[in-house]
Coordinates of C-alpha atoms and ligand atoms in Angstrom, one line a residue:
M1 CA 86.8 65.2 37.9
S2 CA 83.2 64.9 38.9
I3 CA 81.6 61.5 39.1
Q4 CA 79.6 60.5 36.0
L5 CA 78.2 57.3 34.6
L6 CA 80.3 55.9 31.7
D7 CA 78.6 55.8 28.4
A8 CA 77.5 52.4 27.2
T9 CA 80.3 52.0 24.6
V10 CA 83.1 52.8 27.0
A11 CA 81.6 50.5 29.6
A12 CA 81.3 47.7 27.0
Q13 CA 84.9 48.2 26.0
I14 CA 86.1 47.9 29.6
A15 CA 84.0 44.8 30.1
A16 CA 85.4 43.5 26.8
G17 CA 88.9 43.7 28.2
E18 CA 88.1 40.8 30.5
V19 CA 86.6 38.5 27.9
V20 CA 88.4 39.6 24.7
E21 CA 92.1 39.7 25.3
R22 CA 93.3 38.3 21.9
P23 CA 92.0 36.6 18.8
A24 CA 92.0 33.3 20.6
S25 CA 89.6 34.5 23.2
V26 CA 87.2 35.5 20.4
V27 CA 87.4 32.1 18.9
K28 CA 86.9 30.5 22.4
E29 CA 83.7 32.4 22.9
L30 CA 82.3 31.8 19.4
V31 CA 83.1 28.1 19.5
E32 CA 81.5 27.8 22.9
N33 CA 78.4 29.5 21.5
A34 CA 78.3 27.1 18.6
L35 CA 78.6 24.1 20.9
D36 CA 75.9 25.5 23.2
A37 CA 73.8 25.8 20.0
G38 CA 74.1 22.0 19.5
A39 CA 76.3 22.3 16.4
R40 CA 77.7 19.1 14.8
R41 CA 80.0 20.9 12.4
I42 CA 82.1 24.0 13.3
S43 CA 84.5 25.7 11.0
V44 CA 87.0 28.3 12.3
E45 CA 89.0 30.5 10.0
A46 CA 91.6 33.1 10.9
R47 CA 93.3 35.6 8.6
G48 CA 95.9 38.3 9.2
G49 CA 96.9 36.7 12.5
G50 CA 93.3 36.6 13.5
L51 CA 93.1 40.4 13.6
R52 CA 92.0 40.9 10.0
E53 CA 89.3 38.3 10.2
L54 CA 88.1 35.5 12.5
K55 CA 85.1 33.5 11.3
V56 CA 83.2 30.8 13.1
Q57 CA 80.4 29.0 11.3
D58 CA 78.2 26.4 12.8
D59 CA 75.1 24.3 11.9
G60 CA 73.5 24.8 15.3
C61 CA 70.1 26.0 16.3
G62 CA 70.6 29.6 15.0
I63 CA 69.1 32.7 16.5
A64 CA 65.5 33.7 15.9
A65 CA 65.1 36.7 13.6
A66 CA 63.4 38.6 16.4
E67 CA 66.3 38.0 18.8
V68 CA 69.4 38.7 16.8
E69 CA 69.9 42.3 18.1
L70 CA 69.1 41.2 21.6
A71 CA 71.9 38.6 21.4
F72 CA 74.3 41.5 21.1
E73 CA 73.0 43.3 24.2
R74 CA 75.0 43.1 27.4
H75 CA 73.7 40.4 29.8
A76 CA 71.4 39.0 27.2
T77 CA 71.4 35.2 27.3
S78 CA 69.2 32.3 26.5
K79 CA 71.0 30.1 28.9
L80 CA 70.2 31.4 32.4
R81 CA 67.1 32.8 33.9
S82 CA 67.4 33.1 37.7
A83 CA 70.1 33.3 40.3
E84 CA 69.5 29.6 41.2
D85 CA 70.3 28.6 37.6
L86 CA 73.8 30.0 38.3
W87 CA 74.4 27.0 40.4
N88 CA 73.1 24.5 37.9
I89 CA 74.9 25.4 34.7
T90 CA 75.0 22.9 31.8
T91 CA 76.1 25.2 29.0
L92 CA 79.5 26.6 28.3
G93 CA 78.2 30.2 28.2
F94 CA 75.8 32.0 30.6
R95 CA 77.1 35.4 31.2
G96 CA 75.6 37.0 28.1
E97 CA 78.8 39.0 27.6
A98 CA 80.7 37.6 24.7
L99 CA 78.8 38.9 21.7
P100 CA 78.4 42.5 23.0
S101 CA 82.0 42.5 24.1
I102 CA 83.3 41.3 20.8
A103 CA 81.1 43.7 18.9
S104 CA 82.3 46.6 20.9
V105 CA 85.9 46.1 19.8
A106 CA 85.5 44.9 16.2
Q107 CA 83.4 44.9 13.0
V108 CA 81.1 42.0 13.2
V109 CA 78.9 40.4 10.6
C110 CA 76.4 37.9 12.0
I111 CA 74.5 35.7 9.6
T112 CA 72.1 33.4 11.3
R113 CA 68.9 31.4 10.8
A114 CA 66.9 29.5 13.3
A115 CA 66.0 26.0 12.1
H116 CA 62.2 26.7 12.4
E117 CA 62.3 29.9 10.5
E118 CA 62.1 30.3 6.7
L119 CA 64.5 33.2 6.4
G120 CA 67.7 34.2 8.1
T121 CA 69.1 37.5 9.3
E122 CA 72.3 39.4 8.5
L123 CA 73.4 41.9 11.1
R124 CA 76.4 44.2 10.9
I125 CA 77.7 45.9 14.0
A126 CA 80.9 47.9 14.4
G127 CA 82.3 49.3 17.7
G128 CA 79.0 48.3 19.4
E129 CA 76.9 50.3 16.9
L130 CA 74.3 48.6 14.7
Q131 CA 75.2 49.4 11.1
A132 CA 72.8 47.3 9.1
R133 CA 70.2 44.6 9.3
S134 CA 68.6 42.6 6.5
A135 CA 66.7 39.4 6.0
R136 CA 68.4 36.8 3.8
G137 CA 68.3 33.3 2.7
C138 CA 70.8 30.9 4.3
S139 CA 70.8 27.5 5.8
P140 CA 70.1 27.0 9.5
G141 CA 73.0 27.8 11.8
T142 CA 75.1 30.8 12.5
S143 CA 78.2 32.4 11.0
I144 CA 80.0 35.2 12.8
S145 CA 82.7 37.1 11.2
V146 CA 84.9 39.3 13.4
R147 CA 86.9 41.8 11.4
N148 CA 89.6 44.2 12.3
L149 CA 89.7 43.2 16.0
F150 CA 90.6 46.2 18.3
Y151 CA 90.4 48.6 15.3
N152 CA 89.0 51.1 17.8
I153 CA 91.4 50.4 20.6
P154 CA 94.8 50.4 18.9
V155 CA 96.6 50.2 22.2
R156 CA 95.2 46.7 22.7
R157 CA 96.9 45.6 19.5
E158 CA 100.3 46.5 21.0
Y159 CA 99.9 43.9 23.7
L160 CA 99.5 41.1 21.2
R161 CA 102.4 38.9 20.3
S162 CA 103.4 38.0 16.7
E163 CA 100.9 36.8 14.2
A164 CA 102.3 33.2 14.5
T165 CA 101.9 33.2 18.2
E166 CA 98.3 34.5 18.1
L167 CA 97.5 31.9 15.5
S168 CA 99.0 29.1 17.6
A169 CA 96.8 30.3 20.4
V170 CA 93.7 30.1 18.1
S171 CA 94.8 26.7 17.1
A172 CA 95.2 25.6 20.7
V173 CA 91.6 26.7 21.5
V174 CA 90.2 24.7 18.6
Q175 CA 92.3 21.7 19.5
Q176 CA 90.9 21.8 23.1
Y177 CA 87.3 21.8 21.9
A178 CA 88.0 19.1 19.3
L179 CA 89.3 16.9 22.1
A180 CA 86.4 17.7 24.4
Y181 CA 83.8 17.2 21.6
P182 CA 84.9 14.3 19.4
E183 CA 81.4 14.0 18.1
V184 CA 81.7 17.4 16.5
R185 CA 83.4 17.9 13.2
F186 CA 85.9 20.7 13.5
T187 CA 87.7 22.4 10.6
L188 CA 90.4 25.0 11.2
L189 CA 91.8 27.2 8.5
L190 CA 94.7 29.4 9.3
E191 CA 95.6 32.0 6.7
G192 CA 93.7 29.9 4.2
R193 CA 95.5 26.7 5.0
L194 CA 93.8 23.7 6.5
A195 CA 95.4 23.3 9.9
L196 CA 93.1 20.8 11.5
Q197 CA 90.1 18.7 10.6
T198 CA 88.5 16.1 12.8
S199 CA 86.0 13.5 11.6
G200 CA 83.3 14.2 14.2
D201 CA 82.7 10.4 14.6
G202 CA 82.9 10.5 18.3
D203 CA 86.1 8.6 18.7
L204 CA 88.5 10.5 21.0
R205 CA 91.5 8.5 19.9
A206 CA 90.8 9.5 16.3
V207 CA 91.0 13.2 17.4
V208 CA 94.3 12.5 19.1
I209 CA 95.6 10.9 15.9
E210 CA 94.8 14.2 14.1
L211 CA 96.6 16.2 16.7
Y212 CA 99.6 14.1 17.7
G213 CA 99.8 11.3 15.2
L214 CA 99.1 7.6 15.3
E215 CA 102.3 6.7 17.1
V216 CA 101.3 8.7 20.1
A217 CA 97.6 7.9 19.9
R218 CA 98.1 4.2 19.9
Q219 CA 100.2 4.3 23.1
L220 CA 97.7 6.2 25.2
L221 CA 95.9 4.3 27.9
A222 CA 92.2 4.5 28.4
V223 CA 90.9 6.0 31.7
A224 CA 87.4 5.3 32.8
A225 CA 86.0 5.5 36.3
S226 CA 82.7 6.4 37.9
Y227 CA 82.0 6.9 41.6
G228 CA 79.1 8.0 43.7
E229 CA 75.6 9.2 42.8
G230 CA 73.6 12.3 42.4
E231 CA 75.3 15.5 43.4
Q232 CA 78.3 13.6 44.6
A233 CA 78.8 11.6 41.4
V234 CA 82.2 11.9 39.8
Q235 CA 83.1 10.4 36.5
V236 CA 86.5 10.4 34.7
T237 CA 87.1 9.4 31.2
G238 CA 89.9 10.0 28.7
L239 CA 93.3 8.9 27.7
V240 CA 96.7 9.2 29.4
S241 CA 100.2 8.6 28.2
P242 CA 102.2 5.6 29.6
P243 CA 105.2 6.7 31.7
G244 CA 107.5 6.2 28.8
L245 CA 105.8 8.8 26.7
T246 CA 106.4 12.2 28.1
R247 CA 106.6 15.9 27.1
G248 CA 108.7 18.8 28.2
S249 CA 105.8 21.0 29.3
R250 CA 102.3 20.8 30.7
G251 CA 101.0 22.0 27.3
Y252 CA 99.9 18.4 26.6
L253 CA 97.6 18.1 29.6
H254 CA 94.1 18.6 28.3
L255 CA 91.8 18.9 31.2
F256 CA 88.1 19.4 31.1
V257 CA 85.4 19.6 33.7
N258 CA 82.0 18.9 32.3
R259 CA 83.7 19.4 28.9
R260 CA 84.9 22.9 29.8
A261 CA 88.6 23.4 29.2
L262 CA 90.8 24.3 32.2
Q263 CA 94.2 25.7 32.4
P264 CA 96.7 22.8 32.9
R265 CA 97.8 24.0 36.4
G266 CA 96.5 23.9 39.9
A267 CA 95.2 21.0 41.9
I268 CA 93.8 18.9 39.0
A269 CA 97.1 19.0 37.0
A270 CA 99.0 18.2 40.2
V271 CA 96.8 15.2 41.0
V272 CA 97.3 13.8 37.4
E273 CA 101.0 14.1 37.6
E274 CA 101.1 12.6 41.1
A275 CA 99.4 9.5 39.8
Y276 CA 102.6 8.9 37.8
H277 CA 104.4 8.9 41.2
T278 CA 108.1 8.1 40.6
M279 CA 107.4 7.1 37.0
L280 CA 108.2 10.5 35.5
M281 CA 111.6 12.0 35.1
K282 CA 112.2 15.4 36.5
G283 CA 111.0 18.1 34.2
R284 CA 108.9 15.7 32.2
H285 CA 105.1 15.8 32.0
P286 CA 102.5 13.3 30.7
L287 CA 100.2 13.8 27.8
A288 CA 96.6 13.4 28.8
V289 CA 93.1 14.2 27.7
L290 CA 90.8 13.9 30.7
D291 CA 87.2 14.9 31.2
L292 CA 85.8 15.1 34.7
R293 CA 82.0 15.0 34.9
V294 CA 80.4 16.2 38.1
H295 CA 76.9 17.3 38.9
P296 CA 76.4 20.9 37.8
L297 CA 75.5 21.7 41.4
A298 CA 78.8 20.4 42.6
V299 CA 81.0 22.8 40.6
D300 CA 81.2 26.5 40.4
V301 CA 82.3 27.7 37.0
N302 CA 81.6 31.3 37.7
V303 CA 85.0 32.0 39.3
H304 CA 86.6 33.8 36.4
P305 CA 85.3 35.7 33.4
T306 CA 86.9 33.3 31.0
K307 CA 85.7 30.4 33.0
S308 CA 89.0 28.7 32.7
E309 CA 89.1 27.9 36.4
V310 CA 86.5 26.1 38.5
K311 CA 85.7 25.4 42.2
F312 CA 84.5 22.0 43.3
R313 CA 82.1 21.6 46.1
Y314 CA 83.5 18.2 47.0
A315 CA 87.1 18.8 45.9
P316 CA 88.9 16.1 47.9
R317 CA 86.5 13.4 46.5
V318 CA 86.8 14.6 42.9
L319 CA 90.6 14.8 43.1
G320 CA 90.7 11.4 44.8
V321 CA 88.7 9.7 42.1
L322 CA 90.7 11.4 39.4
G323 CA 94.1 10.3 40.9
R324 CA 92.9 6.7 41.4
A325 CA 91.5 6.5 37.9
V326 CA 94.7 7.7 36.3
R327 CA 96.8 5.4 38.5
E328 CA 94.7 2.4 37.6
A329 CA 95.0 3.1 33.9
L330 CA 98.8 3.3 34.3
L331 CA 99.1 0.1 36.2
S332 CA 96.7 -1.9 34.0
G333 CA 98.5 -0.6 31.0
A334 CA 102.0 -1.5 32.2
D335 CA 102.1 -4.8 30.3
V336 CA 100.6 -3.6 27.0
P337 CA 101.6 0.0 26.6
T338 CA 101.3 0.3 22.9
W339 CA 97.6 -0.5 22.5
A340 CA 94.6 -0.2 24.7
D341 CA 92.8 -3.3 23.8
D342 CA 89.4 -2.0 24.7
D343 CA 89.5 0.5 21.9
G344 CA 87.7 -1.4 19.2
A345 CA 86.9 1.5 17.0
L346 CA 90.5 2.5 16.5
Q347 CA 91.5 -1.1 16.1
R348 CA 89.1 -1.6 13.3
R349 CA 90.1 1.6 11.7
F350 CA 93.8 1.2 11.7
E351 CA 94.8 -2.3 12.4
L352 CA 94.3 -5.6 10.7
R353 CA 94.1 -7.3 13.9
Q354 CA 95.4 -6.6 17.4
L355 CA 97.7 -9.3 18.5
G356 CA 99.8 -7.8 21.2
A357 CA 102.9 -5.6 21.3
P358 CA 106.3 -5.5 23.1
A359 CA 106.8 -3.5 26.2
P360 CA 108.4 0.0 25.9
Q361 CA 112.2 0.2 26.2
G362 CA 112.2 3.1 28.6
P363 CA 111.6 6.8 28.4
E364 CA 111.3 8.3 25.0
S365 CA 111.5 5.0 23.2
S366 CA 108.8 4.2 20.7
A367 CA 106.8 1.0 20.7
W368 CA 108.9 -0.8 18.1
G369 CA 112.3 -0.3 19.7
V370 CA 113.4 2.3 17.2
G371 CA 114.3 4.3 20.3
A372 CA 114.6 8.1 20.2
S373 CA 115.5 7.9 16.5
A374 CA 115.7 10.9 14.2
W375 CA 112.4 9.7 12.9
D376 CA 110.8 10.0 16.4
R377 CA 112.3 13.4 17.0
E378 CA 111.2 14.8 13.7
H379 CA 107.7 13.6 14.3
S380 CA 107.2 14.7 17.9
R381 CA 106.3 18.0 16.4
W382 CA 105.0 19.8 19.5
D383 CA 107.9 19.2 21.9
A384 CA 109.1 22.4 23.5
G385 CA 111.8 24.0 21.4
G386 CA 111.8 21.2 19.0
S387 CA 113.0 22.1 15.5
G388 CA 109.8 21.7 13.6
A389 CA 111.8 21.6 10.4
V390 CA 111.6 18.5 8.3
E391 CA 113.8 17.7 5.3
P392 CA 111.9 18.8 2.2
A393 CA 111.1 16.0 -0.2
P394 CA 113.3 16.3 -3.3
R395 CA 111.4 17.7 -6.2
E396 CA 110.6 15.2 -9.0
P397 CA 108.5 15.5 -12.1
L398 CA 104.8 15.1 -11.3
P399 CA 103.1 12.1 -12.7
P400 CA 100.2 12.8 -15.1
W401 CA 97.4 12.3 -12.6
V402 CA 98.7 14.8 -10.1
M403 CA 96.8 18.1 -10.0
P404 CA 98.3 20.5 -12.4
G405 CA 99.5 23.8 -11.0
A406 CA 99.6 22.6 -7.4
P407 CA 103.0 23.5 -6.2
E408 CA 104.8 21.1 -3.9
P409 CA 105.1 22.7 -0.5
D410 CA 108.7 23.8 -0.1
A411 CA 110.9 23.8 2.9
S412 CA 110.1 27.3 4.0
E413 CA 106.4 26.5 4.1
R414 CA 106.9 23.3 6.0
A415 CA 109.3 24.5 8.6
A416 CA 107.2 25.8 11.5
P417 CA 108.2 29.1 13.1
A418 CA 110.0 28.4 16.3
E419 CA 107.3 29.7 18.6
A420 CA 104.2 28.5 16.8
P421 CA 103.3 24.9 17.0
Q422 CA 101.9 24.1 13.6
P423 CA 100.7 20.8 12.3
G424 CA 103.6 19.0 10.7
P425 CA 103.5 15.8 8.7
A426 CA 101.7 13.3 10.9
L427 CA 103.0 10.4 8.8
P428 CA 106.3 8.7 8.9
P429 CA 108.3 8.5 5.7
L430 CA 106.8 5.6 3.8
R431 CA 108.9 3.3 1.5
V432 CA 106.8 1.9 -1.4
V433 CA 107.0 -1.8 -1.8
G434 CA 104.4 -2.3 -4.5
Q435 CA 100.8 -2.3 -5.6
V436 CA 98.2 -5.0 -4.9
G437 CA 95.0 -5.6 -6.8
L438 CA 95.6 -2.3 -8.7
T439 CA 94.0 -0.7 -5.6
Y440 CA 96.3 -0.7 -2.7
I441 CA 99.8 0.5 -2.2
V442 CA 102.0 -1.6 0.1
A443 CA 104.5 0.5 2.0
E444 CA 106.9 0.1 4.8
A445 CA 107.7 2.4 7.7
P446 CA 109.6 2.1 11.0
E447 CA 106.4 0.9 12.8
G448 CA 105.3 -1.7 10.3
M449 CA 103.7 -2.4 7.0
Y450 CA 101.1 -0.1 5.6
L451 CA 98.4 -0.9 3.1
I452 CA 97.2 2.3 1.5
D453 CA 94.0 2.8 -0.4
Q454 CA 95.2 4.7 -3.5
H455 CA 91.9 6.4 -4.3
A456 CA 91.2 7.4 -0.7
A457 CA 94.7 8.7 -0.3
H458 CA 94.6 10.7 -3.4
E459 CA 91.2 12.1 -2.4
R460 CA 92.7 13.4 0.8
I461 CA 95.5 15.1 -1.1
T462 CA 93.2 16.7 -3.7
Y463 CA 90.8 17.7 -1.0
E464 CA 93.4 19.6 1.0
R465 CA 94.9 21.3 -2.1
L466 CA 91.5 22.4 -3.4
M467 CA 90.6 23.7 0.1
A468 CA 93.8 25.8 0.1
Q469 CA 93.2 27.1 -3.5
Y470 CA 89.6 28.0 -2.6
A471 CA 90.6 29.7 0.6
Q472 CA 92.9 31.9 -1.4
G473 CA 90.1 32.6 -3.9
A474 CA 92.1 30.9 -6.6
V475 CA 90.5 27.7 -7.8
E476 CA 91.8 27.3 -11.3
S477 CA 89.2 27.3 -14.1
Q478 CA 89.5 25.9 -17.5
G479 CA 87.4 27.0 -20.4
M480 CA 86.0 24.2 -22.6
L481 CA 86.8 24.3 -26.3
L482 CA 83.3 23.1 -27.0
P483 CA 80.7 23.8 -24.3
Q484 CA 79.3 20.5 -23.1
A485 CA 75.6 19.9 -22.5
V486 CA 74.8 17.9 -19.4
P487 CA 71.3 16.6 -19.1
L488 CA 70.0 16.8 -15.5
A489 CA 66.7 16.3 -13.6
P490 CA 64.7 19.5 -13.2
A491 CA 65.4 19.9 -9.5
A492 CA 69.1 19.4 -10.0
T493 CA 69.1 21.9 -12.9
A494 CA 67.3 24.5 -10.8
L495 CA 69.7 24.0 -7.9
L496 CA 72.8 24.4 -10.1
L497 CA 71.4 27.4 -12.1
G498 CA 70.3 29.1 -8.9
N499 CA 73.8 28.9 -7.5
R500 CA 75.9 30.1 -10.4
E501 CA 78.0 32.3 -8.2
Q502 CA 78.9 29.5 -5.9
L503 CA 79.8 27.4 -8.9
A504 CA 81.9 30.1 -10.4
A505 CA 83.9 30.4 -7.2
W506 CA 84.9 26.8 -7.9
G507 CA 85.7 27.3 -11.6
F508 CA 82.4 26.2 -13.2
A509 CA 80.6 28.4 -15.8
I510 CA 77.2 27.1 -16.7
D511 CA 74.1 28.2 -18.6
A512 CA 70.5 27.0 -18.9
W513 CA 70.2 24.5 -21.7
G514 CA 67.3 22.2 -22.7
D515 CA 66.8 19.6 -19.9
G516 CA 70.0 20.5 -18.1
V517 CA 72.9 22.8 -18.2
L518 CA 75.5 23.9 -20.7
V519 CA 79.0 23.9 -19.2
R520 CA 81.5 26.4 -20.6
A521 CA 84.2 26.1 -18.0
T522 CA 85.2 23.6 -15.3
P523 CA 87.7 23.5 -12.5
A524 CA 91.0 22.8 -14.2
T525 CA 91.6 19.6 -12.2
L526 CA 88.4 17.9 -13.3
P527 CA 88.9 15.4 -16.1
P528 CA 86.3 16.2 -18.9
E529 CA 85.0 12.6 -18.8
E530 CA 84.1 13.1 -15.1
L531 CA 82.1 16.3 -15.6
S532 CA 78.7 14.9 -15.9
R533 CA 79.0 12.5 -13.0
A534 CA 80.5 15.3 -10.9
L535 CA 77.6 17.6 -11.5
H536 CA 75.1 14.9 -10.8
E537 CA 76.8 14.1 -7.6
L538 CA 77.1 17.7 -6.5
A539 CA 73.4 18.3 -7.1
D540 CA 72.6 15.1 -5.1
R541 CA 74.7 16.2 -2.2
L542 CA 73.0 19.6 -2.1
A543 CA 69.5 18.4 -2.9
G544 CA 66.9 19.1 -0.2
R545 CA 69.0 21.7 1.5
G546 CA 67.5 24.7 -0.3
G547 CA 69.7 27.8 -0.1
S548 CA 72.5 25.8 1.3
S549 CA 75.1 27.7 3.3
P550 CA 78.6 28.4 1.9
L551 CA 79.8 25.8 4.3
D552 CA 77.6 23.1 2.7
W553 CA 78.7 24.2 -0.7
R554 CA 82.3 24.1 0.2
E555 CA 82.1 20.7 1.7
A556 CA 80.0 19.3 -1.2
M557 CA 82.3 20.8 -3.8
L558 CA 85.5 19.6 -2.1
I559 CA 84.3 16.1 -1.6
T560 CA 82.8 15.8 -5.1
L561 CA 85.8 17.3 -6.9
A562 CA 88.3 15.4 -4.7
C563 CA 86.6 12.2 -5.6
H564 CA 86.3 12.8 -9.3
T565 CA 89.8 14.2 -9.7
S566 CA 91.5 11.3 -7.9
V567 CA 93.1 8.2 -9.2
R568 CA 90.6 5.3 -9.2
A569 CA 90.9 1.9 -7.7
G570 CA 91.8 -0.5 -10.5
Q571 CA 94.3 1.9 -12.1
P572 CA 97.8 0.6 -12.4
L573 CA 100.4 2.9 -10.9
S574 CA 104.1 3.0 -11.5
L575 CA 106.5 2.9 -8.6
E576 CA 107.3 6.5 -9.2
E577 CA 103.6 7.5 -9.2
M578 CA 103.1 5.6 -5.9
R579 CA 106.1 7.4 -4.4
Q580 CA 104.7 10.8 -5.5
L581 CA 101.4 9.9 -4.0
L582 CA 102.8 8.9 -0.7
R583 CA 105.1 11.9 -0.5
Q584 CA 102.1 14.2 -1.0
L585 CA 100.1 12.3 1.5
E586 CA 102.8 12.7 4.0
Q587 CA 102.4 16.5 3.6
C588 CA 98.6 16.4 4.3
V589 CA 97.3 17.7 7.6
S590 CA 95.0 14.7 8.0
P591 CA 96.6 12.0 6.0
R592 CA 95.0 9.1 7.7
T593 CA 91.4 9.6 6.7
C594 CA 89.8 10.4 3.3
P595 CA 87.4 13.4 3.2
H596 CA 84.5 11.0 3.9
G597 CA 86.2 10.0 7.2
R598 CA 87.2 6.5 6.0
P599 CA 90.8 5.3 6.6
T600 CA 93.3 5.9 3.8
M601 CA 95.6 3.3 5.3
I602 CA 95.8 0.3 7.7
L603 CA 98.9 -0.8 9.5
M604 CA 100.2 -4.2 10.4
T605 CA 102.9 -4.0 13.0
P606 CA 106.0 -6.3 13.2
A607 CA 104.6 -7.9 16.3
Q608 CA 101.4 -8.8 14.4
L609 CA 103.3 -10.3 11.5
E610 CA 105.5 -12.2 13.9
R611 CA 102.4 -13.6 15.6
Q612 CA 100.8 -14.5 12.4
F613 CA 103.9 -16.5 11.4
G614 CA 104.1 -18.1 14.8
R615 CA 107.4 -16.5 15.6
R616 CA 106.1 -15.4 18.9
T617 CA 103.1 -16.2 21.0
Ligands
LIG1 P1 76.1 33.6 26.5 O1 76.7 32.5 25.6 O2 76.8 33.7 27.8 O3 74.6 33.4 26.6 P2 76.7 35.4 24.3 O4 76.9 36.9 24.3 O5 77.9 34.6 24.0 O6 76.2 35.0 25.8 O7 75.5 35.0 23.4 C1 74.3 35.6 23.7 C2 73.1 34.7 23.2 O8 73.2 34.7 21.7 C3 73.3 33.3 23.6 O9 72.7 33.1 24.9 C4 72.5 32.6 22.5 O10 71.1 32.6 22.8 C5 72.7 33.4 21.3 N1 73.8 32.9 20.4 C6 75.1 33.3 20.4 N2 75.8 32.6 19.5 C7 75.0 31.6 19.0 C8 75.1 30.6 18.0 N3 76.3 30.3 17.4 N4 74.1 29.9 17.7 C9 72.9 30.1 18.3 N5 72.7 31.1 19.3 C10 73.7 31.8 19.6
LIG2 MG1 78.6 32.7 24.9

């Protein structure tokens, strides 16, 4: 063959091969873009194993209308100007390759609005070709939907693993960034199910709770060290497991350099493990979340197209600081392995008062001496080869306040496929003791006594169920026998009437009426006496945000409906109702916080009780 230049599409597809290997790599690039855009809320959705659709929405700075097409050009970036900049990188992206690569191998819909502009832009690109562009109203931020990935390179699809495996890779990517950015609120929906949600309150340990459960999170030891100045400065922060808490693979080593996720191998992983010198059994690995911060000039991230490897300019120094920091944390934590006492935030959130805890009993034992019980094994859901299956709760009649039509998840839904780590119940089985003040449920679990806020807990349950129904396009609507008039302020009326479609998706049918709206149908779960308050609250939540994004609507709806559907404080509950409530809570993805981010429960450990009663000092 004679030599010819490749046409642009073929060249882009070849380049895409480096960046876009599988659905998870698309998610990685889009989430990095969202983080670079300063987003505080990022939602990721995957359908059809991530091949049918991947969607990443953010509330970041958006793309100016005049630059949207440019963003999809190769080597177009707002993050780098000159060759020198390449040595001083402070963003996750800089190659300007992700968007064009993704758009060359999928059908992409990009909806974006820059904060300072009135209108947003919708761009449709398929196989690298611009299909359509239009101006549209939307709230500031960016939503990128990637459909039918590799539709034009079918052979690529053959290299993919099962849908479950691809989804677990997607989930791993989101988890990494949730750990690296605790101040960002991440939501992950897999096939319409809520798989992860972090609060975005900046507390790393709270993110660990969402991923690995309270029992693991409470045992982790804080790492903090800072050394040197200027270009030579090295800082290490994070959490590491005490020697008694180990895992069968390196998949629990979450390593970041300047908040960029690295593969858990190579020198950094080795140094972390060496710090456990003689403390780890053969074949066991620690669980750790560690972020190394170095001067941008002291690290080269441009070693690999996916940037999952880095080169340090002062490698021995960096590794030395890291090793010492981990070692120090392990030694200082040797006496109080169950709770890092400097973690005030977590303490306030989940404990009545920190009063000390016994030492671990050895490898695999849990803090309270229950040892490697069945309970422990069932709940260490990510262990390699672990049977993710959990005994299904026996079916019992639902109490009246439980959402109608919401099926109890059954065993087949709860058992994770062997190869796909999926979030399992992050709560231990709770035994109900009683109700206090018609507001709190007292319950008992292996690790102590729980006080559960009945309203907050029910809100969490309703929130997750509604989220699932909505994601499947099936929020149940109930027509009203007599349409009900709800008087509202003019602004609220206009907001609701202007968004009838959004409301319809949630089961509301409304019309204009006098000084307010006439409601013909409501979500089936909403008690009629809550209707007026719910609409007022919804309008309040959305007020001032103009043409709020679907993400805003979803959040506002979910929180409002969850609140108004849920059992109130002050409502007496029977023992059976409390059991039902806790059983449903156990099945939640994020059972420990309500949708507003407040705790649903606090724990008092046996050690704390013993101290309070003067049984130990
Ligand atoms: P890079 O991230 O390496 O710059 P990309 O192809 O990923 O390259 O993105 C190209 C450009 O598009 C970015 O530099 C940025 O200006 C813009 N962009 C992409 N995604 C977003 C987003 N979610 N929010 C705001 N701007 C974005
Ligand atoms: Mg990028």
